[in-house]
Short mmCIF file of C-alpha atoms in Angstrom, two decimals:
data_model
loop_
_atom_site.label_atom_id
_atom_site.label_comp_id
_atom_site.label_asym_id
_atom_site.label_seq_id
_atom_site.Cartn_x
_atom_site.Cartn_y
_atom_site.Cartn_z
CA MET A 1 40.97 109.46 105.78
CA SER A 2 43.88 111.54 106.88
CA GLN A 3 45.92 113.42 104.33
CA TRP A 4 48.86 111.08 104.85
CA LEU A 5 46.81 107.96 104.27
CA TRP A 6 45.28 109.56 101.16
CA LEU A 7 48.74 110.45 99.89
CA ALA A 8 50.03 106.87 100.48
CA ALA A 9 46.98 105.38 98.70
CA ALA A 10 47.45 107.78 95.75
CA ALA A 11 51.15 106.97 95.54
CA THR A 12 50.37 103.24 95.54
CA ARG A 13 47.86 103.68 92.73
CA LEU A 14 50.39 105.68 90.63
CA LEU A 15 53.13 103.14 91.22
CA ARG A 16 50.79 100.28 90.17
CA TYR A 17 49.60 102.12 87.07
CA GLY A 18 53.17 102.93 86.00
CA THR A 19 54.35 99.43 86.65
CA GLU A 20 51.52 97.89 84.72
CA LEU A 21 52.07 100.28 81.82
CA HIS A 22 55.76 99.51 81.44
CA ALA A 23 55.48 95.78 82.23
CA VAL A 24 53.27 94.89 79.26
CA GLY A 25 54.90 91.97 77.48
CA ARG A 26 57.87 91.88 79.86
CA THR A 27 58.88 89.92 82.90
CA THR A 28 58.98 92.43 85.74
CA PHE A 29 60.29 92.00 89.27
CA ILE A 30 58.82 94.22 91.91
CA ILE A 31 60.31 94.32 95.40
CA ALA A 32 57.75 95.83 97.72
CA HIS A 33 57.28 96.30 101.43
CA ARG A 34 53.68 97.42 100.99
CA LEU A 35 51.63 94.39 99.98
CA ALA A 36 49.09 96.55 98.17
CA THR A 37 51.76 97.24 95.60
CA ALA A 38 52.03 93.54 94.73
CA VAL A 39 48.43 92.35 95.22
CA HIS A 40 47.69 92.22 91.48
CA ALA A 41 50.89 90.46 90.49
CA ASP A 42 50.64 87.17 88.53
CA ARG A 43 52.98 85.62 91.07
CA ILE A 44 54.11 86.77 94.53
CA VAL A 45 57.24 85.29 96.11
CA LEU A 46 57.08 85.68 99.85
CA LEU A 47 60.38 85.87 101.65
CA ARG A 48 60.76 85.09 105.36
CA ASP A 49 64.06 85.25 107.19
CA GLY A 50 65.88 85.43 103.85
CA ARG A 51 64.28 82.29 102.40
CA ILE A 52 61.32 81.68 100.07
CA ASP A 53 58.36 80.95 102.29
CA ALA A 54 55.58 80.71 99.74
CA VAL A 55 54.75 81.42 96.09
CA GLY A 56 51.40 82.18 94.52
CA THR A 57 48.79 84.79 93.72
CA HIS A 58 47.40 87.07 96.45
CA GLU A 59 44.26 84.96 96.65
CA ALA A 60 46.21 81.64 96.93
CA LEU A 61 48.58 83.02 99.52
CA MET A 62 45.65 84.32 101.57
CA ARG A 63 44.26 80.80 101.67
CA GLU A 64 47.46 78.84 102.00
CA SER A 65 49.94 80.97 103.97
CA ALA A 66 49.08 82.03 107.51
CA TYR A 67 52.19 84.21 107.48
CA TYR A 68 51.12 86.13 104.36
CA ALA A 69 47.59 86.52 105.71
CA SER A 70 49.02 87.90 108.98
CA LEU A 71 51.14 90.44 107.09
CA VAL A 72 48.09 91.56 105.09
CA ALA A 73 46.05 91.91 108.27
CA ARG A 74 48.76 93.96 109.98
CA GLN A 75 49.20 96.31 107.02
CA THR A 76 45.48 96.79 106.28
CA ASP A 77 43.60 96.13 109.52
CA GLY A 78 41.87 93.40 107.47
CA PHE A 79 40.88 95.80 104.67
CA LEU A 80 42.88 95.76 101.47
CA LEU A 81 41.83 98.29 98.87
CA GLU A 82 41.63 96.25 95.64
CA ALA A 83 41.81 99.51 93.66
CA ALA A 84 45.10 100.46 95.39
#
């Protein structure tokens, strides 16, 4: 893994840890371009062309939204680090 990919993965893990730590018992909105940041969210709201395209967990969206699945595939080459 290149140093830049390692750095991006480490930053994603730190962001997720910090978010989870501060979100306990609170409603938290996370706006993310990197899907790995939101993969563990209770609910993901997928926007497309400024409108809500789909809502659900990562697993549900992978099954039910071809658009979401295509975004995941593009960002991860089909491999999404669950630990990220």
